Amino acid sequence: MKKGNLVLAAICAVTGIGIIAVASGYPTAADYGTGVPGPGLWPIVISIVLLACTAILLFRTLKMDPEKNTKIELWTTGTRRVYLAMGILVVYLLVLPFLGFIISTFVLELIFIQWFAKKNPVITAIISAAITMVVYCAFRFLLNVPVNTFGIFVI
């Protein structure tokens, strides 16, 4: 467990620092002149939280008692679900530029809500559409972030 925690902490630290480096180059509120935070605000905030959690994980791992240092099973029923969810997210990222935000996100939410909550498909579709539109409007109008709406299905 100790080795796994250290590897995870390293991955999270590199990811957080990399996202901060990239997002720092995004336009700021001053660039827009509207007082609206730029597209780099939330990636930087989330990366700072990720780095704080990484520091906590490192601290706890280094202070871990030897009897708590157990072996981590990498292939169980639970981990298979995690690997499948990660695979679905990778497919989402690959199709996002082609299908656009609205279609890709709607389908992703439809899959995840149905998989995890097992709701009525009509209710799932309504919830997915509502969440997609709220997120789209937040990025487009509140954060002033341009969004590839419909990808290849440009209206």
PDB file of C-alpha atoms in Angstrom:
ATOM      1  CA  MET A   1       0.000   0.000   0.000  1.00  0.00           C
ATOM      2  CA  LYS A   2       2.849   2.365   0.789  1.00  0.00           C
ATOM      3  CA  LYS A   3       4.402   1.972  -2.657  1.00  0.00           C
ATOM      4  CA  GLY A   4       1.015   2.426  -4.338  1.00  0.00           C
ATOM      5  CA  ASN A   5       0.337   5.597  -2.350  1.00  0.00           C
ATOM      6  CA  LEU A   6       3.732   7.026  -3.284  1.00  0.00           C
ATOM      7  CA  VAL A   7       3.200   6.262  -6.987  1.00  0.00           C
ATOM      8  CA  LEU A   8      -0.288   7.811  -6.866  1.00  0.00           C
ATOM      9  CA  ALA A   9       1.055  10.889  -5.062  1.00  0.00           C
ATOM     10  CA  ALA A  10       3.728  11.336  -7.733  1.00  0.00           C
ATOM     11  CA  ILE A  11       1.168  11.025 -10.541  1.00  0.00           C
ATOM     12  CA  CYS A  12      -1.182  13.494  -8.842  1.00  0.00           C
ATOM     13  CA  ALA A  13       1.629  15.983  -8.169  1.00  0.00           C
ATOM     14  CA  VAL A  14       2.842  15.913 -11.778  1.00  0.00           C
ATOM     15  CA  THR A  15      -0.741  16.202 -13.058  1.00  0.00           C
ATOM     16  CA  GLY A  16      -1.566  19.120 -10.749  1.00  0.00           C
ATOM     17  CA  ILE A  17       1.602  21.034 -11.602  1.00  0.00           C
ATOM     18  CA  GLY A  18       1.118  20.361 -15.321  1.00  0.00           C
ATOM     19  CA  ILE A  19      -2.476  21.596 -15.288  1.00  0.00           C
ATOM     20  CA  ILE A  20      -1.484  24.742 -13.397  1.00  0.00           C
ATOM     21  CA  ALA A  21       1.286  25.395 -15.942  1.00  0.00           C
ATOM     22  CA  VAL A  22      -1.094  24.998 -18.894  1.00  0.00           C
ATOM     23  CA  ALA A  23      -4.038  26.860 -17.317  1.00  0.00           C
ATOM     24  CA  SER A  24      -1.807  29.795 -16.343  1.00  0.00           C
ATOM     25  CA  GLY A  25      -1.495  30.582 -20.043  1.00  0.00           C
ATOM     26  CA  TYR A  26      -5.278  30.841 -20.527  1.00  0.00           C
ATOM     27  CA  PRO A  27      -6.920  34.280 -20.836  1.00  0.00           C
ATOM     28  CA  THR A  28      -7.726  36.059 -17.573  1.00  0.00           C
ATOM     29  CA  ALA A  29     -10.623  38.254 -16.474  1.00  0.00           C
ATOM     30  CA  ALA A  30      -8.641  41.323 -17.494  1.00  0.00           C
ATOM     31  CA  ASP A  31      -8.285  39.937 -21.035  1.00  0.00           C
ATOM     32  CA  TYR A  32     -12.069  39.742 -21.395  1.00  0.00           C
ATOM     33  CA  GLY A  33     -12.750  43.127 -19.808  1.00  0.00           C
ATOM     34  CA  THR A  34     -16.047  41.835 -18.438  1.00  0.00           C
ATOM     35  CA  GLY A  35     -14.994  40.808 -14.940  1.00  0.00           C
ATOM     36  CA  VAL A  36     -15.836  37.202 -15.827  1.00  0.00           C
ATOM     37  CA  PRO A  37     -13.158  34.781 -14.635  1.00  0.00           C
ATOM     38  CA  GLY A  38     -11.216  33.235 -17.448  1.00  0.00           C
ATOM     39  CA  PRO A  39     -11.134  29.578 -18.420  1.00  0.00           C
ATOM     40  CA  GLY A  40      -8.059  28.928 -16.276  1.00  0.00           C
ATOM     41  CA  LEU A  41      -9.716  29.704 -12.932  1.00  0.00           C
ATOM     42  CA  TRP A  42     -11.270  26.329 -12.113  1.00  0.00           C
ATOM     43  CA  PRO A  43      -8.489  24.125 -13.471  1.00  0.00           C
ATOM     44  CA  ILE A  44      -6.042  26.049 -11.275  1.00  0.00           C
ATOM     45  CA  VAL A  45      -8.317  25.905  -8.202  1.00  0.00           C
ATOM     46  CA  ILE A  46      -8.937  22.174  -8.644  1.00  0.00           C
ATOM     47  CA  SER A  47      -5.211  21.557  -9.198  1.00  0.00           C
ATOM     48  CA  ILE A  48      -4.366  23.391  -5.983  1.00  0.00           C
ATOM     49  CA  VAL A  49      -6.869  21.189  -4.122  1.00  0.00           C
ATOM     50  CA  LEU A  50      -5.324  18.126  -5.826  1.00  0.00           C
ATOM     51  CA  LEU A  51      -1.849  19.199  -4.695  1.00  0.00           C
ATOM     52  CA  ALA A  52      -3.103  19.747  -1.131  1.00  0.00           C
ATOM     53  CA  CYS A  53      -4.654  16.257  -1.096  1.00  0.00           C
ATOM     54  CA  THR A  54      -1.392  14.884  -2.519  1.00  0.00           C
ATOM     55  CA  ALA A  55       0.536  16.479   0.350  1.00  0.00           C
ATOM     56  CA  ILE A  56      -1.881  14.948   2.873  1.00  0.00           C
ATOM     57  CA  LEU A  57      -1.530  11.522   1.218  1.00  0.00           C
ATOM     58  CA  LEU A  58       2.277  11.789   1.285  1.00  0.00           C
ATOM     59  CA  PHE A  59       2.289  12.836   4.940  1.00  0.00           C
ATOM     60  CA  ARG A  60      -0.039  10.005   5.980  1.00  0.00           C
ATOM     61  CA  THR A  61       1.863   7.459   3.899  1.00  0.00           C
ATOM     62  CA  LEU A  62       5.225   8.411   5.367  1.00  0.00           C
ATOM     63  CA  LYS A  63       3.773   8.248   8.902  1.00  0.00           C
ATOM     64  CA  MET A  64       1.970   4.926   8.193  1.00  0.00           C
ATOM     65  CA  ASP A  65       2.440   2.117  10.711  1.00  0.00           C
ATOM     66  CA  PRO A  66       4.076  -1.007   9.231  1.00  0.00           C
ATOM     67  CA  GLU A  67       1.030  -3.180  10.087  1.00  0.00           C
ATOM     68  CA  LYS A  68      -1.191  -0.970   7.889  1.00  0.00           C
ATOM     69  CA  ASN A  69       1.111  -1.456   4.902  1.00  0.00           C
ATOM     70  CA  THR A  70      -0.994  -4.170   3.239  1.00  0.00           C
ATOM     71  CA  LYS A  71      -0.920  -5.435  -0.329  1.00  0.00           C
ATOM     72  CA  ILE A  72      -3.312  -3.758  -2.765  1.00  0.00           C
ATOM     73  CA  GLU A  73      -5.371  -6.045  -4.995  1.00  0.00           C
ATOM     74  CA  LEU A  74      -5.408  -4.618  -8.521  1.00  0.00           C
ATOM     75  CA  TRP A  75      -7.990  -6.952 -10.040  1.00  0.00           C
ATOM     76  CA  THR A  76     -11.223  -7.303  -8.065  1.00  0.00           C
ATOM     77  CA  THR A  77     -14.890  -6.708  -8.849  1.00  0.00           C
ATOM     78  CA  GLY A  78     -14.587  -3.152  -7.585  1.00  0.00           C
ATOM     79  CA  THR A  79     -11.425  -2.332  -9.498  1.00  0.00           C
ATOM     80  CA  ARG A  80     -12.863  -3.751 -12.722  1.00  0.00           C
ATOM     81  CA  ARG A  81     -15.726  -1.246 -12.424  1.00  0.00           C
ATOM     82  CA  VAL A  82     -13.185   1.548 -11.926  1.00  0.00           C
ATOM     83  CA  TYR A  83     -11.158   0.428 -14.966  1.00  0.00           C
ATOM     84  CA  LEU A  84     -14.320   0.277 -17.072  1.00  0.00           C
ATOM     85  CA  ALA A  85     -15.368   3.759 -15.910  1.00  0.00           C
ATOM     86  CA  MET A  86     -11.895   5.062 -16.780  1.00  0.00           C
ATOM     87  CA  GLY A  87     -12.164   3.444 -20.215  1.00  0.00           C
ATOM     88  CA  ILE A  88     -15.534   5.114 -20.793  1.00  0.00           C
ATOM     89  CA  LEU A  89     -14.014   8.478 -19.828  1.00  0.00           C
ATOM     90  CA  VAL A  90     -11.130   7.952 -22.274  1.00  0.00           C
ATOM     91  CA  VAL A  91     -13.628   7.198 -25.063  1.00  0.00           C
ATOM     92  CA  TYR A  92     -15.535  10.347 -24.046  1.00  0.00           C
ATOM     93  CA  LEU A  93     -12.360  12.432 -24.380  1.00  0.00           C
ATOM     94  CA  LEU A  94     -11.634  10.899 -27.789  1.00  0.00           C
ATOM     95  CA  VAL A  95     -15.113  11.550 -29.233  1.00  0.00           C
ATOM     96  CA  LEU A  96     -15.542  14.999 -27.631  1.00  0.00           C
ATOM     97  CA  PRO A  97     -13.849  16.940 -30.474  1.00  0.00           C
ATOM     98  CA  PHE A  98     -15.958  15.154 -33.115  1.00  0.00           C
ATOM     99  CA  LEU A  99     -19.390  15.004 -31.467  1.00  0.00           C
ATOM    100  CA  GLY A 100     -19.064  18.209 -29.490  1.00  0.00           C
ATOM    101  CA  PHE A 101     -19.761  18.922 -25.846  1.00  0.00           C
ATOM    102  CA  ILE A 102     -23.531  18.579 -25.756  1.00  0.00           C
ATOM    103  CA  ILE A 103     -23.880  15.212 -27.501  1.00  0.00           C
ATOM    104  CA  SER A 104     -20.804  13.621 -25.884  1.00  0.00           C
ATOM    105  CA  THR A 105     -21.642  14.811 -22.378  1.00  0.00           C
ATOM    106  CA  PHE A 106     -25.296  13.841 -22.674  1.00  0.00           C
ATOM    107  CA  VAL A 107     -24.346  10.288 -23.725  1.00  0.00           C
ATOM    108  CA  LEU A 108     -21.663  10.037 -20.997  1.00  0.00           C
ATOM    109  CA  GLU A 109     -24.122  11.082 -18.304  1.00  0.00           C
ATOM    110  CA  LEU A 110     -26.777   8.786 -19.718  1.00  0.00           C
ATOM    111  CA  ILE A 111     -24.381   5.833 -19.481  1.00  0.00           C
ATOM    112  CA  PHE A 112     -23.103   6.661 -15.986  1.00  0.00           C
ATOM    113  CA  ILE A 113     -26.475   7.514 -14.437  1.00  0.00           C
ATOM    114  CA  GLN A 114     -28.057   4.379 -15.873  1.00  0.00           C
ATOM    115  CA  TRP A 115     -25.081   2.246 -14.804  1.00  0.00           C
ATOM    116  CA  PHE A 116     -24.758   3.544 -11.257  1.00  0.00           C
ATOM    117  CA  ALA A 117     -28.328   4.563 -10.376  1.00  0.00           C
ATOM    118  CA  LYS A 118     -30.359   2.200 -12.594  1.00  0.00           C
ATOM    119  CA  LYS A 119     -33.143   4.751 -13.026  1.00  0.00           C
ATOM    120  CA  ASN A 120     -36.002   4.705 -15.502  1.00  0.00           C
ATOM    121  CA  PRO A 121     -34.377   5.479 -18.915  1.00  0.00           C
ATOM    122  CA  VAL A 122     -36.732   8.427 -19.512  1.00  0.00           C
ATOM    123  CA  ILE A 123     -35.826   9.943 -16.128  1.00  0.00           C
ATOM    124  CA  THR A 124     -32.150   9.296 -16.867  1.00  0.00           C
ATOM    125  CA  ALA A 125     -32.439  11.100 -20.226  1.00  0.00           C
ATOM    126  CA  ILE A 126     -34.146  14.103 -18.608  1.00  0.00           C
ATOM    127  CA  ILE A 127     -31.536  14.307 -15.839  1.00  0.00           C
ATOM    128  CA  SER A 128     -28.702  13.949 -18.365  1.00  0.00           C
ATOM    129  CA  ALA A 129     -30.116  16.693 -20.583  1.00  0.00           C
ATOM    130  CA  ALA A 130     -30.639  19.027 -17.625  1.00  0.00           C
ATOM    131  CA  ILE A 131     -27.124  18.507 -16.243  1.00  0.00           C
ATOM    132  CA  THR A 132     -25.582  18.925 -19.698  1.00  0.00           C
ATOM    133  CA  MET A 133     -27.396  22.213 -20.277  1.00  0.00           C
ATOM    134  CA  VAL A 134     -26.542  23.593 -16.818  1.00  0.00           C
ATOM    135  CA  VAL A 135     -22.843  22.770 -17.307  1.00  0.00           C
ATOM    136  CA  TYR A 136     -22.889  24.136 -20.874  1.00  0.00           C
ATOM    137  CA  CYS A 137     -24.514  27.406 -19.766  1.00  0.00           C
ATOM    138  CA  ALA A 138     -22.107  27.753 -16.839  1.00  0.00           C
ATOM    139  CA  PHE A 139     -19.083  27.428 -19.121  1.00  0.00           C
ATOM    140  CA  ARG A 140     -20.510  29.422 -22.008  1.00  0.00           C
ATOM    141  CA  PHE A 141     -22.178  32.304 -20.187  1.00  0.00           C
ATOM    142  CA  LEU A 142     -20.788  32.492 -16.645  1.00  0.00           C
ATOM    143  CA  LEU A 143     -17.156  31.568 -17.273  1.00  0.00           C
ATOM    144  CA  ASN A 144     -17.086  32.901 -20.847  1.00  0.00           C
ATOM    145  CA  VAL A 145     -15.387  29.717 -22.101  1.00  0.00           C
ATOM    146  CA  PRO A 146     -16.027  28.858 -25.755  1.00  0.00           C
ATOM    147  CA  VAL A 147     -17.485  25.375 -26.060  1.00  0.00           C
ATOM    148  CA  ASN A 148     -17.494  23.116 -29.134  1.00  0.00           C
ATOM    149  CA  THR A 149     -21.267  22.673 -28.963  1.00  0.00           C
ATOM    150  CA  PHE A 150     -22.213  20.074 -31.565  1.00  0.00           C
ATOM    151  CA  GLY A 151     -18.867  19.062 -33.133  1.00  0.00           C
ATOM    152  CA  ILE A 152     -19.345  17.735 -36.654  1.00  0.00           C
ATOM    153  CA  PHE A 153     -23.124  18.254 -36.348  1.00  0.00           C
ATOM    154  CA  VAL A 154     -22.880  22.050 -36.657  1.00  0.00           C
ATOM    155  CA  ILE A 155     -26.301  23.583 -37.005  1.00  0.00           C
TER     156      ILE A 155
END
